[in-house]
JSON list of C-alpha atoms in Angstrom, two decimals:
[
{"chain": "A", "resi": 990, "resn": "UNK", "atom": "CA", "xyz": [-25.12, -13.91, 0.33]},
{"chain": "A", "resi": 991, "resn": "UNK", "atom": "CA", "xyz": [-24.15, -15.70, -2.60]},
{"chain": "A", "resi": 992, "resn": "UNK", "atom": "CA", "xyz": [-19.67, -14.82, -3.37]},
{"chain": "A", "resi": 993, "resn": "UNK", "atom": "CA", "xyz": [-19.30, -14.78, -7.14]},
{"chain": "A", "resi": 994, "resn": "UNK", "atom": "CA", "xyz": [-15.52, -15.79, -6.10]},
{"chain": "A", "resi": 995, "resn": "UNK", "atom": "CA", "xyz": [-14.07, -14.01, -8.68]},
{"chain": "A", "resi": 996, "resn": "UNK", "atom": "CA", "xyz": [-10.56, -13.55, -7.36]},
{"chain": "A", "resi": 997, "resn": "UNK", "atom": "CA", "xyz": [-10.50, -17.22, -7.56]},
{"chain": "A", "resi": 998, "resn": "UNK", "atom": "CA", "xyz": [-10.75, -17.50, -11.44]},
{"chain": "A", "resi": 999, "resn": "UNK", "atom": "CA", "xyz": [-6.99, -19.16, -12.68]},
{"chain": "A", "resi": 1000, "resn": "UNK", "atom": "CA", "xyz": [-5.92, -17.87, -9.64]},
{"chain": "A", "resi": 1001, "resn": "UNK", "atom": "CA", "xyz": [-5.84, -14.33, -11.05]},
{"chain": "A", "resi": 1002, "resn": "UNK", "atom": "CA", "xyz": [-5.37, -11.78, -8.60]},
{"chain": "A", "resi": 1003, "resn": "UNK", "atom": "CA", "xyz": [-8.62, -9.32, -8.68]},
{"chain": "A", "resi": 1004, "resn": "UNK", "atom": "CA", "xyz": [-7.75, -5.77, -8.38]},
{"chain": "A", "resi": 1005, "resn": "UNK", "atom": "CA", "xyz": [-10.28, -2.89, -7.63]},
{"chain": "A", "resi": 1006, "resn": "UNK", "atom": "CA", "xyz": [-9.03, 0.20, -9.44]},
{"chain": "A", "resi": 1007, "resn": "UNK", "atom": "CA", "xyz": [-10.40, 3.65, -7.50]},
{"chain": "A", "resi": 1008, "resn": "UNK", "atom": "CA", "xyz": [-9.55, 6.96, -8.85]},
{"chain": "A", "resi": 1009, "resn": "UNK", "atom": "CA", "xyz": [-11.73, 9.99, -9.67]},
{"chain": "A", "resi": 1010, "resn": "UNK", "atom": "CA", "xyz": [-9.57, 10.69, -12.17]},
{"chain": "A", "resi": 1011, "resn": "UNK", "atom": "CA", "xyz": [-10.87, 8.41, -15.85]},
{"chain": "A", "resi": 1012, "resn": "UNK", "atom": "CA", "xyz": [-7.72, 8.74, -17.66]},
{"chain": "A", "resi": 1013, "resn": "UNK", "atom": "CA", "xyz": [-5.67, 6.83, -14.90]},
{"chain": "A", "resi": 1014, "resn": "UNK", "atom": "CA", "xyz": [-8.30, 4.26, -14.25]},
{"chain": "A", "resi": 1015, "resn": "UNK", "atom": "CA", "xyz": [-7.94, 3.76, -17.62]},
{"chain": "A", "resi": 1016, "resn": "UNK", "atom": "CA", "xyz": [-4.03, 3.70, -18.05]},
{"chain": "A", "resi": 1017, "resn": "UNK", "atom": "CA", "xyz": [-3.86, 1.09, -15.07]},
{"chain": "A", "resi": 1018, "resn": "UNK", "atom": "CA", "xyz": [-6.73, -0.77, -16.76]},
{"chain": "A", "resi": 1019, "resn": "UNK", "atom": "CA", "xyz": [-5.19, -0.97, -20.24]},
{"chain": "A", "resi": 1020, "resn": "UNK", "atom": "CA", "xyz": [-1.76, -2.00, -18.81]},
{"chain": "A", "resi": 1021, "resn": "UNK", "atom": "CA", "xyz": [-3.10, -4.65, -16.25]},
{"chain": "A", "resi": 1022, "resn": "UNK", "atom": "CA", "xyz": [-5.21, -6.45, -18.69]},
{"chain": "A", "resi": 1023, "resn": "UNK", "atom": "CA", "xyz": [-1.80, -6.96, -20.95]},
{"chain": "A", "resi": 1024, "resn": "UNK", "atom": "CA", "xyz": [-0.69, -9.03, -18.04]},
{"chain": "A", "resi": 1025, "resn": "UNK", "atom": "CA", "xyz": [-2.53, -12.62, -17.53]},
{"chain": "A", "resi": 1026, "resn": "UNK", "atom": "CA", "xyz": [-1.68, -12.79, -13.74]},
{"chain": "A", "resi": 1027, "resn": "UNK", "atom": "CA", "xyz": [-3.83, -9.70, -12.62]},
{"chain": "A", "resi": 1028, "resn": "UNK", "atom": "CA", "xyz": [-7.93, -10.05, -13.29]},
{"chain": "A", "resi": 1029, "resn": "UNK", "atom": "CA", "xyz": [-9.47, -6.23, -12.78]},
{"chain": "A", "resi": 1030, "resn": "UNK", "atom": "CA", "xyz": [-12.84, -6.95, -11.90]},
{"chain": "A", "resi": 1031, "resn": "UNK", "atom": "CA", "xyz": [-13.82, -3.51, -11.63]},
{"chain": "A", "resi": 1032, "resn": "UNK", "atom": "CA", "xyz": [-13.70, 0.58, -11.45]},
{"chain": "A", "resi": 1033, "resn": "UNK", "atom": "CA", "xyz": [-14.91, 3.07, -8.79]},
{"chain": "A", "resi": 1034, "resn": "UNK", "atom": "CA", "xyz": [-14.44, 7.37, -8.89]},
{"chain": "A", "resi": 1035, "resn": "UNK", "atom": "CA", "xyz": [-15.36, 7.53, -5.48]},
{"chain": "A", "resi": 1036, "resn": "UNK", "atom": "CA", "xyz": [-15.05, 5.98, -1.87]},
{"chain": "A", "resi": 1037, "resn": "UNK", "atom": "CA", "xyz": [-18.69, 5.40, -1.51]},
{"chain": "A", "resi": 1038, "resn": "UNK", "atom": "CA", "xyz": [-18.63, 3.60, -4.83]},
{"chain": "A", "resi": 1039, "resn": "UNK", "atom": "CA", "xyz": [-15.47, 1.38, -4.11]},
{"chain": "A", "resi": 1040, "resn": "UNK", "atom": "CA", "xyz": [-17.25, 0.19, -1.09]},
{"chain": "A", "resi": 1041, "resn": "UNK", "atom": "CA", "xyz": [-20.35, -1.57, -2.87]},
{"chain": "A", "resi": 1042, "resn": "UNK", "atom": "CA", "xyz": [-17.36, -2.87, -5.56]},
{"chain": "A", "resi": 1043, "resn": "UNK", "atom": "CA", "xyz": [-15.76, -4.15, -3.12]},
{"chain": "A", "resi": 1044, "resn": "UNK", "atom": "CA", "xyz": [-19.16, -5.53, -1.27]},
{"chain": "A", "resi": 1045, "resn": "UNK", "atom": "CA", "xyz": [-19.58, -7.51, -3.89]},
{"chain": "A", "resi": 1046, "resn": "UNK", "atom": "CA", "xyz": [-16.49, -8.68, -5.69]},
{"chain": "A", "resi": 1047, "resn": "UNK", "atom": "CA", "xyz": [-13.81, -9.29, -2.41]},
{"chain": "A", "resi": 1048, "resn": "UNK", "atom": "CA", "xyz": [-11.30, -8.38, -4.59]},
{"chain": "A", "resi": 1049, "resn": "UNK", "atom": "CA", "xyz": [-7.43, -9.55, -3.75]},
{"chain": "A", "resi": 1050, "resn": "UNK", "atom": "CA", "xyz": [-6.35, -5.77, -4.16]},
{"chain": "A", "resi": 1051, "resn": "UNK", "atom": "CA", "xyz": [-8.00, -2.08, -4.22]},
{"chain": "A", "resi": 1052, "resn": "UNK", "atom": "CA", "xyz": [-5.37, 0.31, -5.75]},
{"chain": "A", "resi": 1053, "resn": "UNK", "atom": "CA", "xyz": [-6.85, 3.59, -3.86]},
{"chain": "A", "resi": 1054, "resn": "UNK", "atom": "CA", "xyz": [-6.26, 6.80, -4.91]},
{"chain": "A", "resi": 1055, "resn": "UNK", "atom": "CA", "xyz": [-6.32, 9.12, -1.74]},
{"chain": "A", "resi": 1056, "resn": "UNK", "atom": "CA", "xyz": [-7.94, 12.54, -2.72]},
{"chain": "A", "resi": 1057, "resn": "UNK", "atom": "CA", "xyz": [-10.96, 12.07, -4.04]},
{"chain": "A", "resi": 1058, "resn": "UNK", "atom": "CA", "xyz": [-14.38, 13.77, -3.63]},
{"chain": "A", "resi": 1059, "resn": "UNK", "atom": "CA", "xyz": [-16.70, 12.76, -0.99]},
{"chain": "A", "resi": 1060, "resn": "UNK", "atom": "CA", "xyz": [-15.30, 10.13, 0.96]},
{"chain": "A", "resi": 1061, "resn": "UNK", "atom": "CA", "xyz": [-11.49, 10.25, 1.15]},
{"chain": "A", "resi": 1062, "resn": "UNK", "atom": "CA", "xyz": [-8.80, 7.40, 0.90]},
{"chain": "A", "resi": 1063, "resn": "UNK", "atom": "CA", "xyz": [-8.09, 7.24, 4.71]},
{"chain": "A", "resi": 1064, "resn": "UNK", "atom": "CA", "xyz": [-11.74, 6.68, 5.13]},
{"chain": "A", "resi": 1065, "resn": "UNK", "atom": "CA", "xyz": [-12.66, 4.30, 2.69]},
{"chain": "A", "resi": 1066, "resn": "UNK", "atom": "CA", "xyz": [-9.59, 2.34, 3.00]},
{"chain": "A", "resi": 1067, "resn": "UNK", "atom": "CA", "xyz": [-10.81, 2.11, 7.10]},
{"chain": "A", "resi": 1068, "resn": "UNK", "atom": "CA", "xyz": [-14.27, 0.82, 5.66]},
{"chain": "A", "resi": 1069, "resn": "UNK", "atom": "CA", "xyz": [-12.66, -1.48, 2.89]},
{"chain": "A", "resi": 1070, "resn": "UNK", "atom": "CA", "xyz": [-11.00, -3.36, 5.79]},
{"chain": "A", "resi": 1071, "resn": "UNK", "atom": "CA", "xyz": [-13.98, -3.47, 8.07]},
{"chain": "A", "resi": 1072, "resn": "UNK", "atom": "CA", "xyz": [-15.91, -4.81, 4.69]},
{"chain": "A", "resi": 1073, "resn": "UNK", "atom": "CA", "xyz": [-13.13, -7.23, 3.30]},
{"chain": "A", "resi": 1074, "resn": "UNK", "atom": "CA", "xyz": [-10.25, -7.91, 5.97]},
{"chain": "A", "resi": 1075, "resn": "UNK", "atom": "CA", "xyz": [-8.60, -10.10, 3.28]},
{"chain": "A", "resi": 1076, "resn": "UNK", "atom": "CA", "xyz": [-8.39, -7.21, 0.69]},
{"chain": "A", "resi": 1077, "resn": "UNK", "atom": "CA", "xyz": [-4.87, -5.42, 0.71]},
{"chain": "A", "resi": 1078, "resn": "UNK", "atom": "CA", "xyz": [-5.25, -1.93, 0.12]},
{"chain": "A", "resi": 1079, "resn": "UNK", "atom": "CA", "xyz": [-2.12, -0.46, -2.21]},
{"chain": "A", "resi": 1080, "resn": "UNK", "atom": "CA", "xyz": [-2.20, 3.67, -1.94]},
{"chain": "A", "resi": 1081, "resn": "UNK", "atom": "CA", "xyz": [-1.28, 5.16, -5.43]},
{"chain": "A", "resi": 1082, "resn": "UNK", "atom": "CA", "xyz": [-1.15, 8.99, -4.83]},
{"chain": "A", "resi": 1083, "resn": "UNK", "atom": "CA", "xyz": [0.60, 12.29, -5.72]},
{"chain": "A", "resi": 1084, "resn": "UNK", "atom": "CA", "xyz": [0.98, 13.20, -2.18]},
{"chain": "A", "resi": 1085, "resn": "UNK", "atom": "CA", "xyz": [3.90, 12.33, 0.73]},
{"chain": "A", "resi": 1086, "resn": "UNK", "atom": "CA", "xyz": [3.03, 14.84, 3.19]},
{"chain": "A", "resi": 1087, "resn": "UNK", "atom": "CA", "xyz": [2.66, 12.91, 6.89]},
{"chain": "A", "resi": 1088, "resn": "UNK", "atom": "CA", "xyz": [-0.75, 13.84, 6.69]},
{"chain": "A", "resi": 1089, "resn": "UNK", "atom": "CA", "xyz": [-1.66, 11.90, 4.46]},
{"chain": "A", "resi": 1090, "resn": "UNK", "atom": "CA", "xyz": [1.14, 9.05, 4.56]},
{"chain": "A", "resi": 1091, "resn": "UNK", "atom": "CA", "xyz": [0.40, 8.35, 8.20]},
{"chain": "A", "resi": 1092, "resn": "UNK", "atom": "CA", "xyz": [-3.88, 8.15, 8.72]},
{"chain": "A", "resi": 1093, "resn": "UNK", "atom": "CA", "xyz": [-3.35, 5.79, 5.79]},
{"chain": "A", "resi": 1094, "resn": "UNK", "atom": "CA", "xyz": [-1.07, 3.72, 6.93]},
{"chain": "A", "resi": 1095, "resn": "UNK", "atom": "CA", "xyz": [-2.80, 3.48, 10.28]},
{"chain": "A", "resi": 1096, "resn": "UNK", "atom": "CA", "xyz": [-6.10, 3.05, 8.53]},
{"chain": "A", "resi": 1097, "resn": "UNK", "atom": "CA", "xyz": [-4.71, -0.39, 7.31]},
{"chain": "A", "resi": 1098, "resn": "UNK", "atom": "CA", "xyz": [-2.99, 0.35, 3.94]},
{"chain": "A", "resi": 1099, "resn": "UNK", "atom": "CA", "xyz": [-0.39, -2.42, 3.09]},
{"chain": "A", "resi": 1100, "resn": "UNK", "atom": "CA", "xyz": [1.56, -0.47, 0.87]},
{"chain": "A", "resi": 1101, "resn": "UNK", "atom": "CA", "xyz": [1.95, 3.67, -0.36]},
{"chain": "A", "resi": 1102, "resn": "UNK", "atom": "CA", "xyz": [3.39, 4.37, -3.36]},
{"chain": "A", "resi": 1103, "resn": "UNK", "atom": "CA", "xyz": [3.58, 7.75, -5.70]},
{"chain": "A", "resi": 1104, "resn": "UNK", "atom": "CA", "xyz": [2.09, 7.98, -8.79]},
{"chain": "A", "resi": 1105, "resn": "UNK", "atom": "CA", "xyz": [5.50, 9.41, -10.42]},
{"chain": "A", "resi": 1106, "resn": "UNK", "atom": "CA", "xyz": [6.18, 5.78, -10.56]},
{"chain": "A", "resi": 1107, "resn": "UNK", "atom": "CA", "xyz": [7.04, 3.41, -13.98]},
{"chain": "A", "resi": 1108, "resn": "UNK", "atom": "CA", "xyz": [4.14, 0.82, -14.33]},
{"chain": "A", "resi": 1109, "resn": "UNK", "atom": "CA", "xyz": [6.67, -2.00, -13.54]},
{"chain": "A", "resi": 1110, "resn": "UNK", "atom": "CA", "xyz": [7.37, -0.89, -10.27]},
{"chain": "A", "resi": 1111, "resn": "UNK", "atom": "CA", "xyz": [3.44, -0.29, -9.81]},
{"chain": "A", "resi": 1112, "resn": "UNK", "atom": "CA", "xyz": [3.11, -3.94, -10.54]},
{"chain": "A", "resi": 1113, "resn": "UNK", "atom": "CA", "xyz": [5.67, -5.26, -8.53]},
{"chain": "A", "resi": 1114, "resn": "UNK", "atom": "CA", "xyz": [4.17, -3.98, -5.49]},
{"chain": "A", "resi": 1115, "resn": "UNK", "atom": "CA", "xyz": [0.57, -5.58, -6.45]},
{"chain": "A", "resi": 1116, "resn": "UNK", "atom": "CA", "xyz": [2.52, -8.83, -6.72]},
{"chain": "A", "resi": 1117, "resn": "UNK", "atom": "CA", "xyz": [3.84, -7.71, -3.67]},
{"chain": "A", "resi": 1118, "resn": "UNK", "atom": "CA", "xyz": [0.51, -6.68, -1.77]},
{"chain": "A", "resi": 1119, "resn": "UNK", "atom": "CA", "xyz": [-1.06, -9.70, -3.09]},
{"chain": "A", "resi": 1120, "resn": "UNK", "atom": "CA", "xyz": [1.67, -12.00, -1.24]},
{"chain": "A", "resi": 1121, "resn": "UNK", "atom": "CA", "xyz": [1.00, -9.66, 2.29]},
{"chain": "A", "resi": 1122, "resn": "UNK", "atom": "CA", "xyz": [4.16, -7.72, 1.47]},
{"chain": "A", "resi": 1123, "resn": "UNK", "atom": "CA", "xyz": [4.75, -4.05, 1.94]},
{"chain": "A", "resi": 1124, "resn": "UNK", "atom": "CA", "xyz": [5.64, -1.37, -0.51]},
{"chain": "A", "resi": 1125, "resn": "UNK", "atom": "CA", "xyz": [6.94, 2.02, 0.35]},
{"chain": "A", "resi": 1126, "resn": "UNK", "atom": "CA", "xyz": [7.75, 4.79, -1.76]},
{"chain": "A", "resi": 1127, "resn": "UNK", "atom": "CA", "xyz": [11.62, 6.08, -0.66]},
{"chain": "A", "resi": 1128, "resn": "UNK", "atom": "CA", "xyz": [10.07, 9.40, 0.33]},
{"chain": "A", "resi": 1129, "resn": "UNK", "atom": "CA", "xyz": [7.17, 7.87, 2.56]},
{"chain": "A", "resi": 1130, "resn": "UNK", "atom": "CA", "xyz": [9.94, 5.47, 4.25]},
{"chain": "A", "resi": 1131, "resn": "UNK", "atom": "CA", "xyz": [12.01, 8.90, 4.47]},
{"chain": "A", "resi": 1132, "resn": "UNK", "atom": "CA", "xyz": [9.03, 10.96, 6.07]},
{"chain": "A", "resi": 1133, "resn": "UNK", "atom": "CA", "xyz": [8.09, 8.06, 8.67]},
{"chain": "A", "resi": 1134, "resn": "UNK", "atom": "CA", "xyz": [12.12, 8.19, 9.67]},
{"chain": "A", "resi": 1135, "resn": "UNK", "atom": "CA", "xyz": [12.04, 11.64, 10.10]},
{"chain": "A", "resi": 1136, "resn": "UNK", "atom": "CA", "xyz": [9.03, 10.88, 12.77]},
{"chain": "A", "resi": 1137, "resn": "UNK", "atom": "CA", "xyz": [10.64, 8.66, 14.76]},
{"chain": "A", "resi": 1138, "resn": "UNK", "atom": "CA", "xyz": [13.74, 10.67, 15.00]},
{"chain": "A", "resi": 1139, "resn": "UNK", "atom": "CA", "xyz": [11.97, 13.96, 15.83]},
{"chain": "A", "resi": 1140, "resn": "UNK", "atom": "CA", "xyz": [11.22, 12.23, 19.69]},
{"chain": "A", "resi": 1141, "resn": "UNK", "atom": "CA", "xyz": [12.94, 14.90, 21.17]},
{"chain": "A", "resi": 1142, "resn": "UNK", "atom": "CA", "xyz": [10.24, 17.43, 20.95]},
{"chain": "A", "resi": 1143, "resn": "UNK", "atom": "CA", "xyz": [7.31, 17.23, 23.90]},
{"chain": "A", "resi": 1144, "resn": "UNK", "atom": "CA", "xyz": [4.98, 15.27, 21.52]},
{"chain": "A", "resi": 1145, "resn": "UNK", "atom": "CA", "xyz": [5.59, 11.96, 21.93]},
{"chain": "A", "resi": 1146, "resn": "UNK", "atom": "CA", "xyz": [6.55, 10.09, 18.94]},
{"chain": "A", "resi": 1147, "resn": "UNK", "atom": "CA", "xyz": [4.85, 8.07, 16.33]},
{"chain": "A", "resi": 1148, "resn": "UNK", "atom": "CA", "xyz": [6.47, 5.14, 16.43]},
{"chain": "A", "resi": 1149, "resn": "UNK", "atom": "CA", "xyz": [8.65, 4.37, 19.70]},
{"chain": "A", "resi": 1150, "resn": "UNK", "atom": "CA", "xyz": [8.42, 0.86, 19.12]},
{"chain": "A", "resi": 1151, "resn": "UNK", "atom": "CA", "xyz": [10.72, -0.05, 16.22]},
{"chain": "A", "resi": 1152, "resn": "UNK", "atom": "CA", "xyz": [13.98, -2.00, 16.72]},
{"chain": "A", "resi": 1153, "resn": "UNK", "atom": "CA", "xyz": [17.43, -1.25, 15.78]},
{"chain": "A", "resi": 1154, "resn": "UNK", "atom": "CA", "xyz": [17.22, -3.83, 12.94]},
{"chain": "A", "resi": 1155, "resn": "UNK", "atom": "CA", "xyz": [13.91, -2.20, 12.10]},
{"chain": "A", "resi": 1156, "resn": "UNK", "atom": "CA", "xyz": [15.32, 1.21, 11.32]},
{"chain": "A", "resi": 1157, "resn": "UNK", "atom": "CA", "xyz": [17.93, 0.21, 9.49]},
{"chain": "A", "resi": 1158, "resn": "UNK", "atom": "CA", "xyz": [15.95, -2.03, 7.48]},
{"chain": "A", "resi": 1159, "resn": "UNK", "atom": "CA", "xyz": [13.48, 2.13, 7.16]},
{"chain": "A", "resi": 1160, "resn": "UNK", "atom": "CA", "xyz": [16.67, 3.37, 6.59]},
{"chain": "A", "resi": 1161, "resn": "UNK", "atom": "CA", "xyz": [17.48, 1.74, 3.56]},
{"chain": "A", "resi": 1162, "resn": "UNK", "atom": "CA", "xyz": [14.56, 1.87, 1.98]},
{"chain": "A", "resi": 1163, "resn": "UNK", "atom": "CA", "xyz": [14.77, 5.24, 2.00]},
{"chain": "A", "resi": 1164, "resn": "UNK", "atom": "CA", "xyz": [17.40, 5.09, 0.36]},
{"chain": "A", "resi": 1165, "resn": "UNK", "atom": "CA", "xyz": [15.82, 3.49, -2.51]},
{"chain": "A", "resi": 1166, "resn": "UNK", "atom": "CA", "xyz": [16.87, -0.09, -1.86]},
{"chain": "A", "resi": 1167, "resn": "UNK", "atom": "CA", "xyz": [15.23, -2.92, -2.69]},
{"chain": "A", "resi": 1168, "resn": "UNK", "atom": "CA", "xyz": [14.20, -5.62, -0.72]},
{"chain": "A", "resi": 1169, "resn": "UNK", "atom": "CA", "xyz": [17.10, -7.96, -2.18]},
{"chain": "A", "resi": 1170, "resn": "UNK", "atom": "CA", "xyz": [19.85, -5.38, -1.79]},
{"chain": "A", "resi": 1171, "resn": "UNK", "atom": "CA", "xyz": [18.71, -4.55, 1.80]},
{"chain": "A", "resi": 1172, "resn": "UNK", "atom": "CA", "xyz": [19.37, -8.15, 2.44]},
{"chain": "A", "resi": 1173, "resn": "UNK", "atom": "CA", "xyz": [22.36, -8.06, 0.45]},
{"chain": "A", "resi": 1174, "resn": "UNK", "atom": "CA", "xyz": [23.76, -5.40, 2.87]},
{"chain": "A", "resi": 1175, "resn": "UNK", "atom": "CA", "xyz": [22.61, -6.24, 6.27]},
{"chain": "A", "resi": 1176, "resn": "UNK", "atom": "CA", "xyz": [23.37, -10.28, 5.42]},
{"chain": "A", "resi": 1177, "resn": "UNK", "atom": "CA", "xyz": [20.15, -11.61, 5.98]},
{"chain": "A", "resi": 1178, "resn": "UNK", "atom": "CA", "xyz": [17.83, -12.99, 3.63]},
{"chain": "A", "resi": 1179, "resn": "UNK", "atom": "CA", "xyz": [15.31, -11.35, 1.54]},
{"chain": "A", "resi": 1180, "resn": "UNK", "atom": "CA", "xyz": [12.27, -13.41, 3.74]},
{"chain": "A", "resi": 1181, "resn": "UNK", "atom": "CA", "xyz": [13.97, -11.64, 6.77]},
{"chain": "A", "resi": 1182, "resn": "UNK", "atom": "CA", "xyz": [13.34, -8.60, 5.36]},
{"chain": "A", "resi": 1183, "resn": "UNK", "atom": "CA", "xyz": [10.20, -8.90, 4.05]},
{"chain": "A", "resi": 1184, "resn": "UNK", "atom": "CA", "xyz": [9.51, -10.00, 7.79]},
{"chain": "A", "resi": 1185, "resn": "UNK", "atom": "CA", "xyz": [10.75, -6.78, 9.28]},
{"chain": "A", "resi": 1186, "resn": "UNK", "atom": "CA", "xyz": [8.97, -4.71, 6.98]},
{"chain": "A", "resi": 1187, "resn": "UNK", "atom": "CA", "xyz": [5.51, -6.19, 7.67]},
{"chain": "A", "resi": 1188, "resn": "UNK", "atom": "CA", "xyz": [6.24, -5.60, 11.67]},
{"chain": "A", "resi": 1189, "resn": "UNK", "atom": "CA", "xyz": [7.37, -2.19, 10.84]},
{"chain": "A", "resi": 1190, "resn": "UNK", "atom": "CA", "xyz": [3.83, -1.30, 9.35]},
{"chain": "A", "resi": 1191, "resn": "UNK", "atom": "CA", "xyz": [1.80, -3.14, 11.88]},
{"chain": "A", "resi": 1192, "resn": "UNK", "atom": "CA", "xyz": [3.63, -1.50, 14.03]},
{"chain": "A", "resi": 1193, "resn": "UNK", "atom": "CA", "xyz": [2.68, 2.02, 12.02]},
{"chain": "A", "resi": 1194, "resn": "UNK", "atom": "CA", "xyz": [-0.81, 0.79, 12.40]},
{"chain": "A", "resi": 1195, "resn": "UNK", "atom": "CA", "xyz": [-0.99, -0.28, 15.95]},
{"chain": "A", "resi": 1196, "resn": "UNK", "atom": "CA", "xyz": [0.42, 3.20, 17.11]},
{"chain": "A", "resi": 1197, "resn": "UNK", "atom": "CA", "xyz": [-1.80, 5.68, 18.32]}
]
């Protein structure tokens, strides 16, 4: 099959925008295009549709909502990696509950952030995702420390696997730091903890 290789034009990064709902498709839309570094090559209302999008365009990023009719966003983000290994997919949803926050995380999701967010801080985690770096919303980073602490019930816990420096690197972005002041405060620097965040969600994804 012939690859159109869009996400190579001036090195734009190509971003798949799914949502059922039109009016935020079209809000990301109109904002994205103002920017020249982002390229959105298309828009799906569904999971089965973001699949053939993403079929045939590759793009760098799908930002996925996660309720939608039909196929959900844990699902199709499973099948976007299957598809596309290479495509980061960037959760953009109104809900932090752990049952959603965690089957999407293991599903392969690189970052999840809530929709109350300003478009800025939207874009900075595409420019984020699109470098392999993680995004977490405060409350998701909140909900998957409250998992790991909660190992003293009979289930066994989530994530056993984390290190010190790895929870306190959770911890802080709970708190609503960013990477640069988490490296700020633990002295280390800001590659470091873009470092520990990655293993933290491969580690999220590995768990079973």
């Amino acid at each position: 099959m012939v690859s159109h290789n869009n996400h190579q034009i001036n090195n734009r990064v190509s971003i798949l925008i799914v949502d059922d709902h039109e009016v935020v498709r079209n809000g990301i839309r109109s904002y994205l295009e103002t920017l020249t570094e982002f390229n959105v090559v298309g828009e799906a209302a569904s999971g089965e549709e973001a699949l053939k999008l993403v079929s045939e365009h590759i793009p760098d990023i799908v930002l996925l909502d996660l309720i939608m009719p039909g196929m959900d966003g844990v699902e199709t983000t499973r099948h976007i990696k299957q598809i596309s290994p290479r495509t980061q997919v960037v959760v953009l949803t109104s809900y932090h509950e752990d049952v959603h926050i965690f089957p999407a995380l293991k599903a392969g999701a690189i970052s999840y952030i809530l929709k109350d967010m300003k478009m800025e801080k939207l874009v900075e985690a595409l420019r984020r995702a699109a470098q392999k770096e993680v995004t977490l919303h405060p409350l998701v980073a909140a909900r998957v420390l409250q998992n790991i602490r909660s190992d003293n019930s009979d289930e066994q816990p989530l994530f056993t696997e984390l290190t010190e420096r790895e929870l306190d690197v959770l911890r802080l972005i709970a708190n609503g730091m960013t990477n640069s002041q988490i490296a700020e405060k633990l002295v280390i620097s800001e590659y470091t903890v873009k470092g520990h965040v990655s293993n933290i969600l491969s580690k999220l994804q590995l768990a079973d």
